[in-house]
Each structure stands twice: as structure tokens, then as C-alpha cells.
Coordinates of C-alpha atoms (C1' of nucleotides) in Angstrom, one line a residue:
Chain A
X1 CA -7.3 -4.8 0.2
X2 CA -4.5 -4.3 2.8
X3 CA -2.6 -6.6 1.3
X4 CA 0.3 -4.3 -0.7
X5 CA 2.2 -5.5 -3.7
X6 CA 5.2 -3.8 -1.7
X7 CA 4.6 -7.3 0.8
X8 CA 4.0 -9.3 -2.3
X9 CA 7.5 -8.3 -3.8
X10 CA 8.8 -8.9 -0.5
X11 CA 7.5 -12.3 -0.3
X12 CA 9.3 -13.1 -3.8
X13 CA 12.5 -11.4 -2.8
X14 CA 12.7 -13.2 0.5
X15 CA 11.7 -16.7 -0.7
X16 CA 14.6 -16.4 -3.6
X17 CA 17.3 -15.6 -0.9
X18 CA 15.9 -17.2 2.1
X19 CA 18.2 -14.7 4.1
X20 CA 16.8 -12.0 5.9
X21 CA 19.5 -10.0 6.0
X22 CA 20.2 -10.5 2.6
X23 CA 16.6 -9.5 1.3
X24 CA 16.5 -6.9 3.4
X25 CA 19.1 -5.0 1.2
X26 CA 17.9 -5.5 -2.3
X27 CA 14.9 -4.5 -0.6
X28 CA 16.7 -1.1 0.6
X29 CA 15.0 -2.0 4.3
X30 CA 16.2 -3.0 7.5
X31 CA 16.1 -6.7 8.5
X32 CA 13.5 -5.0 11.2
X33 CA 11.4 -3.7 8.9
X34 CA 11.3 -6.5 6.2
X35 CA 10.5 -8.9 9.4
X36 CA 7.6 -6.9 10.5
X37 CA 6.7 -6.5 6.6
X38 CA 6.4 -10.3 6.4
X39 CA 4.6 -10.8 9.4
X40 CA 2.1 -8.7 8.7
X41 CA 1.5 -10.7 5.3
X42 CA 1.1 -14.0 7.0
X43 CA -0.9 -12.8 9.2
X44 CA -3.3 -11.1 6.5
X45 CA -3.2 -14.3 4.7
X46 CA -3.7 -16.2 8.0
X47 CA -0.9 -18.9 7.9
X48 CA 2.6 -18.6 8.6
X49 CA 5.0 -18.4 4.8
X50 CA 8.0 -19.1 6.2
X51 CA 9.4 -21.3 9.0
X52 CA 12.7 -20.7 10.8
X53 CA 15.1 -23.0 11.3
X54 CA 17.7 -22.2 13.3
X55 CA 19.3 -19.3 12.1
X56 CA 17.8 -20.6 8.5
X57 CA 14.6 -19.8 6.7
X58 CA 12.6 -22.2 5.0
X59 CA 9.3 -21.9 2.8
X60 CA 6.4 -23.4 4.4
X61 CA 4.1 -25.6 2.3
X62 CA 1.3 -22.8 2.3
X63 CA 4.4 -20.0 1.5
X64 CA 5.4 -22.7 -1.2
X65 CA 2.0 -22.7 -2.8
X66 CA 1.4 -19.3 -3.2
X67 CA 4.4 -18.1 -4.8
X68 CA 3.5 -18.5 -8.3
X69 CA 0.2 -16.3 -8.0
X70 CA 2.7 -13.9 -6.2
X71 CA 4.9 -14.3 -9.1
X72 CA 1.5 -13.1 -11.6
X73 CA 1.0 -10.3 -9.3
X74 CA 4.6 -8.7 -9.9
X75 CA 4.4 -9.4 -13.4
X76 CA 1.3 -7.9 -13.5
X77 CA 2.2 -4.9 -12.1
X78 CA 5.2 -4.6 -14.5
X79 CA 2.7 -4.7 -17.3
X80 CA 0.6 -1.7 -15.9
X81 CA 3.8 0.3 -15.5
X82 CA 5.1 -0.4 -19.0
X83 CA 1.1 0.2 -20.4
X84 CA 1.4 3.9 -18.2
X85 CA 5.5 4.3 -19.8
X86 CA 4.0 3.8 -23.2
X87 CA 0.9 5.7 -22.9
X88 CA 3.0 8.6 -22.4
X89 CA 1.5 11.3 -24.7
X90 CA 3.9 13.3 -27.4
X91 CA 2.5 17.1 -25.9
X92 CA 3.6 16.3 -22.5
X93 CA 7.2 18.4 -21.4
X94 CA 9.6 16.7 -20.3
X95 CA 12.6 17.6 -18.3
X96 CA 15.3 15.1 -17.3
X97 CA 18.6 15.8 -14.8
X98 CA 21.4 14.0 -16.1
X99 CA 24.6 13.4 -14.3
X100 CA 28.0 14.4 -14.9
X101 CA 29.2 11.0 -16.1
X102 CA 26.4 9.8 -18.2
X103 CA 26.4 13.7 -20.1
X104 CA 27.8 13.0 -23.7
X105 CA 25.5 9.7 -24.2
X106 CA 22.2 10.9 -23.1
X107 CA 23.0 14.5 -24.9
X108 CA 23.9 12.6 -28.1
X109 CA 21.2 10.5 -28.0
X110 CA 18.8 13.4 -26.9
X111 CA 19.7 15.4 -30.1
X112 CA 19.2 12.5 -32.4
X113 CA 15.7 12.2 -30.8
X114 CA 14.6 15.6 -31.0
X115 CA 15.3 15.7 -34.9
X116 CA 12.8 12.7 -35.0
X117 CA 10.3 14.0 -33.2
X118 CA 10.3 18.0 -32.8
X119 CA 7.2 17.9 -31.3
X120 CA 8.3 16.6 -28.1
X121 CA 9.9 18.6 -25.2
X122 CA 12.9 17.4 -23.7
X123 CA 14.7 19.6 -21.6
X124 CA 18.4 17.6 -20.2
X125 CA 20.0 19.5 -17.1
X126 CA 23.4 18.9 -16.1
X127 CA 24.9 18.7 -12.8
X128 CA 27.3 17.2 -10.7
X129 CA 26.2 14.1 -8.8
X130 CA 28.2 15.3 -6.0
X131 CA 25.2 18.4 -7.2
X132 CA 22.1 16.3 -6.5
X133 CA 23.3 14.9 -3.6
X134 CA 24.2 18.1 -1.8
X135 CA 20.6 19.1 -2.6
X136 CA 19.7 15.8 -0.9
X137 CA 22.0 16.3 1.7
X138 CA 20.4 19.5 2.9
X139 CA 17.0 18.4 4.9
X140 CA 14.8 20.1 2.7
X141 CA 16.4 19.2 -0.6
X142 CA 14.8 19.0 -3.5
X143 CA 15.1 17.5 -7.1
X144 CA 13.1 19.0 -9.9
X145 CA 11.3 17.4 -12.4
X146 CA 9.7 18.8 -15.8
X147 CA 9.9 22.7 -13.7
X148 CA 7.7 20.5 -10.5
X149 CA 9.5 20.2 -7.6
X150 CA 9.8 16.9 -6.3
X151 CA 9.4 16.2 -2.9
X152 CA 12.2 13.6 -1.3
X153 CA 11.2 12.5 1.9
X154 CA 14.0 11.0 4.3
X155 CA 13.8 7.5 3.3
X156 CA 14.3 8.0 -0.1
X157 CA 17.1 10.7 0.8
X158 CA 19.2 8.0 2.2
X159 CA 18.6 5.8 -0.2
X160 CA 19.9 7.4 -2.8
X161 CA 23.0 8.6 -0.7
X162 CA 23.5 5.3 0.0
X163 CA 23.5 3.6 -3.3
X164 CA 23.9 6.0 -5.5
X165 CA 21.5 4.9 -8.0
X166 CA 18.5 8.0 -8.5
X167 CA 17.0 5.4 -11.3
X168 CA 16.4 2.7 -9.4
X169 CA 14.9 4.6 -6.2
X170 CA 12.7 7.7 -7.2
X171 CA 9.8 6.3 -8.9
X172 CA 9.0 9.4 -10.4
X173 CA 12.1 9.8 -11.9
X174 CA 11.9 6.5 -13.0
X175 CA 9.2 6.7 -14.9
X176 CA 10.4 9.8 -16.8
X177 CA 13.9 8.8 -17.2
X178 CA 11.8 5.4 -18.4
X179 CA 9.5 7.3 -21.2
X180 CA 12.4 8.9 -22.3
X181 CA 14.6 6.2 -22.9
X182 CA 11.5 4.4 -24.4
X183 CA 11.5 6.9 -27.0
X184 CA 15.8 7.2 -27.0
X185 CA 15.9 3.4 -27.3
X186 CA 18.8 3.6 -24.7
Chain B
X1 CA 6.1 0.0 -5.9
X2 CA 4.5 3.4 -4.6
X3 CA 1.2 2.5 -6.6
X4 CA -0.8 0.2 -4.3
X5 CA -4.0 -2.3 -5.4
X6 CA -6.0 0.1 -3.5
X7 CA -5.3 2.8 -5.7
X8 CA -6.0 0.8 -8.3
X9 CA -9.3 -0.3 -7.2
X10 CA -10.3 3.3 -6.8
X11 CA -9.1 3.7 -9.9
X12 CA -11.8 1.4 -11.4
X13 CA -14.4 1.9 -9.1
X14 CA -14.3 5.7 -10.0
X15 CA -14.2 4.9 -13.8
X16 CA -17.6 2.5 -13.6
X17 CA -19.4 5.7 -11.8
X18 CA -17.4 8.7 -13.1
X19 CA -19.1 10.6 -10.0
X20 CA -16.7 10.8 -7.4
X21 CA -19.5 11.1 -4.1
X22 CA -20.8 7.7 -4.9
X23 CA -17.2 6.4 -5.4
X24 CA -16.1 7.1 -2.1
X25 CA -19.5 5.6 -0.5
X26 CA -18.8 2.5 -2.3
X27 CA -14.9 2.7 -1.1
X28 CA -16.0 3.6 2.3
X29 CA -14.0 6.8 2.0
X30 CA -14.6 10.3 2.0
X31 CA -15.0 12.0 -1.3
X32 CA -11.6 13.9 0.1
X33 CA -10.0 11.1 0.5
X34 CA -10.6 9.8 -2.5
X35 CA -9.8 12.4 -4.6
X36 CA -6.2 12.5 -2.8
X37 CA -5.8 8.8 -3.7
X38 CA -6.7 9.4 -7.0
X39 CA -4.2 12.4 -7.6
X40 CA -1.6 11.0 -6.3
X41 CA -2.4 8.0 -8.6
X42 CA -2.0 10.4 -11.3
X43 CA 0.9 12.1 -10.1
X44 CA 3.0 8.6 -10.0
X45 CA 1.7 7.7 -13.2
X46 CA 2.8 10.7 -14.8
X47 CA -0.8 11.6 -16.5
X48 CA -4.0 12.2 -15.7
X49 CA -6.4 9.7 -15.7
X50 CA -9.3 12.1 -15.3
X51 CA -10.3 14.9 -16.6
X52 CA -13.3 17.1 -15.1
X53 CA -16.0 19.1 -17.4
X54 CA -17.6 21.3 -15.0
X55 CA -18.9 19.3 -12.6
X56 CA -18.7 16.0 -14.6
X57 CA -15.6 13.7 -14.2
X58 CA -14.8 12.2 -17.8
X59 CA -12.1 9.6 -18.3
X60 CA -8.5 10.9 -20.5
X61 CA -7.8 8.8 -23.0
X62 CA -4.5 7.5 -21.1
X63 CA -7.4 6.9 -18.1
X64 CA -9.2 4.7 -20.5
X65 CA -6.2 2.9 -21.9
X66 CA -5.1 2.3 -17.9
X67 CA -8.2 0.4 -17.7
X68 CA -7.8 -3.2 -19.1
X69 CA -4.7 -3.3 -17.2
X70 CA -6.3 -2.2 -14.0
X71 CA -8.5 -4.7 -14.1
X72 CA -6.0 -7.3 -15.0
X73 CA -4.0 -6.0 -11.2
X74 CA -7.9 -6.6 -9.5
X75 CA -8.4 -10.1 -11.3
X76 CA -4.7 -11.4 -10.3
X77 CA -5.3 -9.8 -6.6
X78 CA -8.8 -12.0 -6.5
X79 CA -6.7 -15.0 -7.6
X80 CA -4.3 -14.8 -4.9
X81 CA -7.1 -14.3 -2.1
X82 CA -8.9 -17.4 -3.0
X83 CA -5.5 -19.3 -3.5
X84 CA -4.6 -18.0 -0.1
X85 CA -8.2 -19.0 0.8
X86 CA -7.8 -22.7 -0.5
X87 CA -4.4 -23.8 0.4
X88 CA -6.2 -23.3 4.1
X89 CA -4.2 -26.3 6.5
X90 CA -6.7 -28.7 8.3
X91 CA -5.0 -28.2 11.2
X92 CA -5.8 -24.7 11.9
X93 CA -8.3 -23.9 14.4
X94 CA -11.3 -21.7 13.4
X95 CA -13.3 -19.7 15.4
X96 CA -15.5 -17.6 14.1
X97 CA -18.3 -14.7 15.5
X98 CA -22.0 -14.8 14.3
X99 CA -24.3 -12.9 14.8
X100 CA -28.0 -13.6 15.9
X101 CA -29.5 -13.2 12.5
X102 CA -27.1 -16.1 10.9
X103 CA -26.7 -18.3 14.2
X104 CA -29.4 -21.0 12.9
X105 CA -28.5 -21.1 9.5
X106 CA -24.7 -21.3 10.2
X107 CA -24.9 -23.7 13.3
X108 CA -26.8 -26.3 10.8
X109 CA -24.0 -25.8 8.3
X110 CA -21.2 -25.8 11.0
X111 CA -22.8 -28.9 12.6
X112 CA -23.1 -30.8 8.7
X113 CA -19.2 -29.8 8.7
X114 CA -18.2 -31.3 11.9
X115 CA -19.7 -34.4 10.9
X116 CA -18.0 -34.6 7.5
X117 CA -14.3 -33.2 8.7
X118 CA -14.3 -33.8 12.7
X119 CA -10.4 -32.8 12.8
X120 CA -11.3 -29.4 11.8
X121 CA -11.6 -27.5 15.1
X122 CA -15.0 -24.8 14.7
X123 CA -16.0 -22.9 17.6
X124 CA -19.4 -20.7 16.7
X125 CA -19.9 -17.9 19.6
X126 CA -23.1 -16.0 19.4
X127 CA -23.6 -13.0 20.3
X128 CA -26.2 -10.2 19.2
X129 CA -25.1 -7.6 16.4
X130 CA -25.6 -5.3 18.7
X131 CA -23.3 -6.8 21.2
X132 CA -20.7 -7.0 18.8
X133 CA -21.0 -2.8 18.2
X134 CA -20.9 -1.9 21.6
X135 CA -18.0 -4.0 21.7
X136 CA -16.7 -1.3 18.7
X137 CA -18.3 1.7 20.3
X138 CA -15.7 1.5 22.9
X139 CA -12.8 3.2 21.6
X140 CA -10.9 0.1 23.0
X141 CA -13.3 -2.2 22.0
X142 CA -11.9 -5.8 20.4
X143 CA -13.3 -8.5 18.4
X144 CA -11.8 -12.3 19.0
X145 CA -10.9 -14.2 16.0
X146 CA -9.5 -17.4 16.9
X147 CA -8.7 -16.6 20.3
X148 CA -6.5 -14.3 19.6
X149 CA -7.9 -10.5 19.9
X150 CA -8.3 -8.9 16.7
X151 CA -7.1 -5.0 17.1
X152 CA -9.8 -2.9 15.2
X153 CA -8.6 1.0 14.5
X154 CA -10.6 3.8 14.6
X155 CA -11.5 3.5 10.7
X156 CA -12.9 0.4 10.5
X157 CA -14.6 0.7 13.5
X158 CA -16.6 3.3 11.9
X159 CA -17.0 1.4 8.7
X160 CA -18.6 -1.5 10.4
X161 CA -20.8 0.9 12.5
X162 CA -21.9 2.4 9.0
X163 CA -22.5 -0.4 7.2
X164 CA -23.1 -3.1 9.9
X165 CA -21.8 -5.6 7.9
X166 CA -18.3 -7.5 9.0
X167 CA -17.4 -9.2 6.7
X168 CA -17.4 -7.2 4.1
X169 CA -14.9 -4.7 5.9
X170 CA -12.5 -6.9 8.0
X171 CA -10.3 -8.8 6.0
X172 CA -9.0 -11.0 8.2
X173 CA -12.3 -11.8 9.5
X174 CA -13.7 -12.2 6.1
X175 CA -10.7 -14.2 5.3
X176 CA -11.6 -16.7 8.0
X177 CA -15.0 -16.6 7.2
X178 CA -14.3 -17.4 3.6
X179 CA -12.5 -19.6 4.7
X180 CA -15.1 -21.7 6.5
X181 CA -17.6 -21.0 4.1
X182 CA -15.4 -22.6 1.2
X183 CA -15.7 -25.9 3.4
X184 CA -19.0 -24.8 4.1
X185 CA -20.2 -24.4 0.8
X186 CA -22.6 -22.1 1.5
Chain C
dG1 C1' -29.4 27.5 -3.9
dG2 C1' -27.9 22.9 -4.1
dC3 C1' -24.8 19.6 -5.6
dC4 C1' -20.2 18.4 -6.5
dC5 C1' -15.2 18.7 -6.9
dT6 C1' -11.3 20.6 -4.6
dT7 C1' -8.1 22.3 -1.0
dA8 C1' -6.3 23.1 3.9
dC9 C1' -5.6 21.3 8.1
dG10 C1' -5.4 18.3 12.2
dA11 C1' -5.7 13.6 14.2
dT12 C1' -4.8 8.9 13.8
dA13 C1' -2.5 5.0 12.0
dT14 C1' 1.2 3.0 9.6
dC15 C1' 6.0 2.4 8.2
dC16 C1' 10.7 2.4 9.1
dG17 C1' 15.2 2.7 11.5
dT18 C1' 17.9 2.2 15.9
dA19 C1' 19.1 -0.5 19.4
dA20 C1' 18.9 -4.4 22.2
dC21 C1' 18.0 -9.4 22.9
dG22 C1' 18.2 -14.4 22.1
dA23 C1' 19.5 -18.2 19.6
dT24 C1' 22.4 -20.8 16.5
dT25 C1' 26.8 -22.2 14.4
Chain D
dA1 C1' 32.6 -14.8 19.0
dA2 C1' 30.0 -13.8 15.0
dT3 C1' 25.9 -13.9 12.5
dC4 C1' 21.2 -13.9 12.1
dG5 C1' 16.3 -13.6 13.3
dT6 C1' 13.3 -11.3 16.5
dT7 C1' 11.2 -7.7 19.5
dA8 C1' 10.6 -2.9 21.7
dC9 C1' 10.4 1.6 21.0
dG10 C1' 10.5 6.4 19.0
dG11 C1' 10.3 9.4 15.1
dA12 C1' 9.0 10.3 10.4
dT13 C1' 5.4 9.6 6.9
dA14 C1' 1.0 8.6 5.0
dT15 C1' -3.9 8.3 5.3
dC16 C1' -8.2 9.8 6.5
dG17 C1' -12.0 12.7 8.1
dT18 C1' -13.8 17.5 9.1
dA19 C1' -14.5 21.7 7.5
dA20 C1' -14.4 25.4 4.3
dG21 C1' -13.9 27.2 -0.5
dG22 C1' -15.4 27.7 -5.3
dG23 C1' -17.6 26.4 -9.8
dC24 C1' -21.5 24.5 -12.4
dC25 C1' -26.4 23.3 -13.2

DNA sequence: GGCCCTTACGATATCCGTAACGATT
DNA sequence: AATCGTTACGGATATCGTAAGGGCC
């Protein structure tokens, strides 16, 4: 079981663009690390995925057969997150942070929820993004989440500096921001 | 893509006992370890999947509806080993260790093999169980797959030691194994 | 008291980024 | 020369085991 989905995804990601460098940026890694990522997998797996050509990549035949079942795997794993995103129960708080620019949608949209379902907590914060990333920007920054803080390690500090995008990044976040815009049908 | 399959597979394995000591002996982890895995499960998740009457451990209800899914994760993770397993090349050159309890039995099957696919390279090196854990006592110690030396960290070197059984603990080994085996048929 | 879950803490292993190298176009 | 894959190395992070705490039977 040392196999990770994280190398799965990889795998898929890699075999679309062929392009290491490439990959390694949806990815939000280092061509180093996605290398080292994919080597470990073949190695796991005990035969090489890819072959290099040049400067180009190419699917092996054995990389070739066992991207569909990778495929499943991913798909798999999207079902288990949606099951836990719609398992959420209606007693559980939540608290969202909201930036600046997306304020007037989510607030709207948060006050038509609440009048069809009272029973459910939502908090929405506002700040700055300029905000959460000075928070991020200090070493020990920290978001919070439904009153929790939430730790941010490094990686994920850059990250989101980098691109900008707290959605797509924290997975904590995104599975709140997820359940609520479940409910919000944003 | 925080959650990983092992968490998963705790996940389950905890669920079919509810009794987190004999979890852990049957994940080869500590019952401390275990329990870390498993909150942290929960804490990505965004809801508990266990709840704990006294000294009792008792599923939640979002636990219980996590489980079909769970298992799904497991079943499509057992698909990709065995296609991994399958789409083995002829060319690649096995070795593999045995010890003294399996030599006769396996040396027969190896020798049946040879017969039937003589381009498949099988080398069979014997040694005593207890060879191959001194080998592992030593805090360098290294087993050779292949040829090629296969690094064994502190953890699984204990594991083995416990349980004295390979393949159950080394994937890559067991993967190999398998591997021969499945041409095997044994 | 004994069993069991839980938490704190330290060691080990793993993961990732930086930087440098080598090869290809 | 520029781009890309690869490797070496160091720091940050995560994982695990040991040991100690606390509740229930």
C-alpha cells in the first residue's frame, strides 16, 4: 500500500501532457519532484511507464496498459470525496472566509440559503485577499476555519501565494467551501 | 489528494473490528499510530467517522455511509495491482529469495516453468529464514531482488522480524513474487 | 487493577525545492 | 543557446514508536 493516489494522479497528468515540465505545474511541483514522484511508481510497479526520447516522453506499452485502471482509481476517489461532501450533516457549524471580490455573490446567495434552511450555521467572513495572504506571508500564518485554526505548512503557503487560488489548494477549505456551495447551488 | 489508500484501508480494517488494539496488529501499527491516521482521516473529511462509547469504538452514521465507498477505493487499488501484476514483460529478469522451508516446493514449480517459458530468466537463491534476518538485524542489512539491492528501512525491518513473513510486508518483493507465482500458478 | 483509547514527544523516513549537470534541438 | 529531463543535496514535513495519562469495565 505505498502506492499513493497522489503518484496515480501523477501518472494521468503526465501521460496527458507528456511534458515534464509542463505536468509539473498543474501538478503545483517541481519538475524534480514530479521526476522522483514517477520513479518511485515504476519502480513500485516494477517496470518502467514512460520512456524518454530525446528531450521527448513517450508511454511505454506497460505505462499504456495501465492507464485506464489509473483512470478508475481517480474517478474513484472523486466519488468518495463527493459521498464525504454530501454526507455533510445539517448540525455541523460552518464558517467560510470569503474574499473581497467574490463578497456580494456568496453573501447573496448565503442569505437566500439560510432562509431555506435555518438550522444550519453558516458564518461568511470578509477580508481582503491582500488579508489572507499577509496572514500567509507571515511564517506562522494562519487561516481559520469554522473558529479551528488551520495549520498551513510552507508548501501550501507558496502555493497559494503563487496562484492565487485558496479553492483549489487547501483541501480543507475545499471541502467546506464544497458543502457549502453543494447546498448554495453555486 | 491528502487522503491516501492507506488511510483508507485503516479506515475499513478498523470498521470490521471496531477495537482499535487489534486494528493496529493487523496494520502492523501501533495502536498510536493508528489512531493518528484515523484522526486525521477525519479531520480531512470533515466528520467523524468514529465515535467512542466508553471504551467501545462505534461507527457515526457518516462512518457507515463512508463505507461502500471505502471499499470501492480498496477493490479498484486490488485491480490495478494485479493489472500491474499481469501486464508483466517476458523479458524482465526475475530473481527471487526463498527460504528453506519453500525451496523444494518452489524449485519444482520454478524448474516446470523453465521448461514451459525458457526466455524467462528465474534465478532461485536459497538461503535459511534465519539468514535472511540476520541479514535485517543489521541496521544496514539488505535484501537482493533482482540484483539490484532492495533498501529495507527501519519499519519494515521490524515488521518482517515480527511477523517473519516477506511477502506479505515488502511490496516490491511481493510484487515480484506475485509475479512469478501468476506464471507459476501456484 | 487491567484493558483500552488518547496524547506528548523524539527519532526516523519521506517529500519537496534549489541548484547543477547532461543531452537534445 | 535554449529547453528539457535527470541527479545530488539540504531543509521542511510527515510518520511511527515509546512512554505516559486517563476513563471504563
Amino acid at each position: 500500500m505505498h502506492i499513493t493516489l497522489k503518484q496515480i494522479n501523477n501518472f494521468i497528468v503526465l501521460s496527458e501532457t507528456l511534458h515534464l515540465t509542463e505536468a509539473s505545474q498543474k501538478l503545483y511541483l517541481t519538475p524534480s519532484a514530479l521526476h522522483k514522484q514517477i520513479k518511485n511508481l515504476e519502480e513500485q510497479l516494477g517496470n518502467k511507464l514512460f520512456k524518454t526520447k530525446g528531450k521527448r516522453i513517450e508511454l511505454t506499452g506497460f505505462g499504456e496498459s495501465m492507464l485506464p485502471q489509473s483512470r478508475n482509481m481517480i474517478l474513484e476517489y472523486d466519488k468518495f470525496i463527493r459521498k464525504a461532501q454530501i454526507s455533510l450533516t445539517h448540525d455541523t457549524p460552518i464558517s467560510i472566509n470569503v474574499d473581497f471580490a467574490h463578497q456580494v455573490s456568496v453573501m447573496n446567495k448565503v442569505k437566500n440559503f439560510k432562509e431555506m434552511h435555518p438550522n444550519i450555521l453558516i458564518d461568511v467572513n470578509v477580508s481582503l485577499w491582500e488579508e489572507q495572504q499577509s496572514y500567509l506571508s507571515n511564517s506562522k500564518g494562519t487561516l481559520y476555519l469554522s473558529g479551528e485554526p488551520l495549520k498551513v505548512n510552507k508548501n501550501v503557503k507558496n502555493k497559494i501565494l503563487k496562484n492565487q487560488r485558496l479553492s483549489l489548494l487547501l483541501e480543507k477549505v475545499t471541502l467546506y467551501l464544497i458543502k457549502v456551495f453543494y447546498y448554495l447551488k453555486i
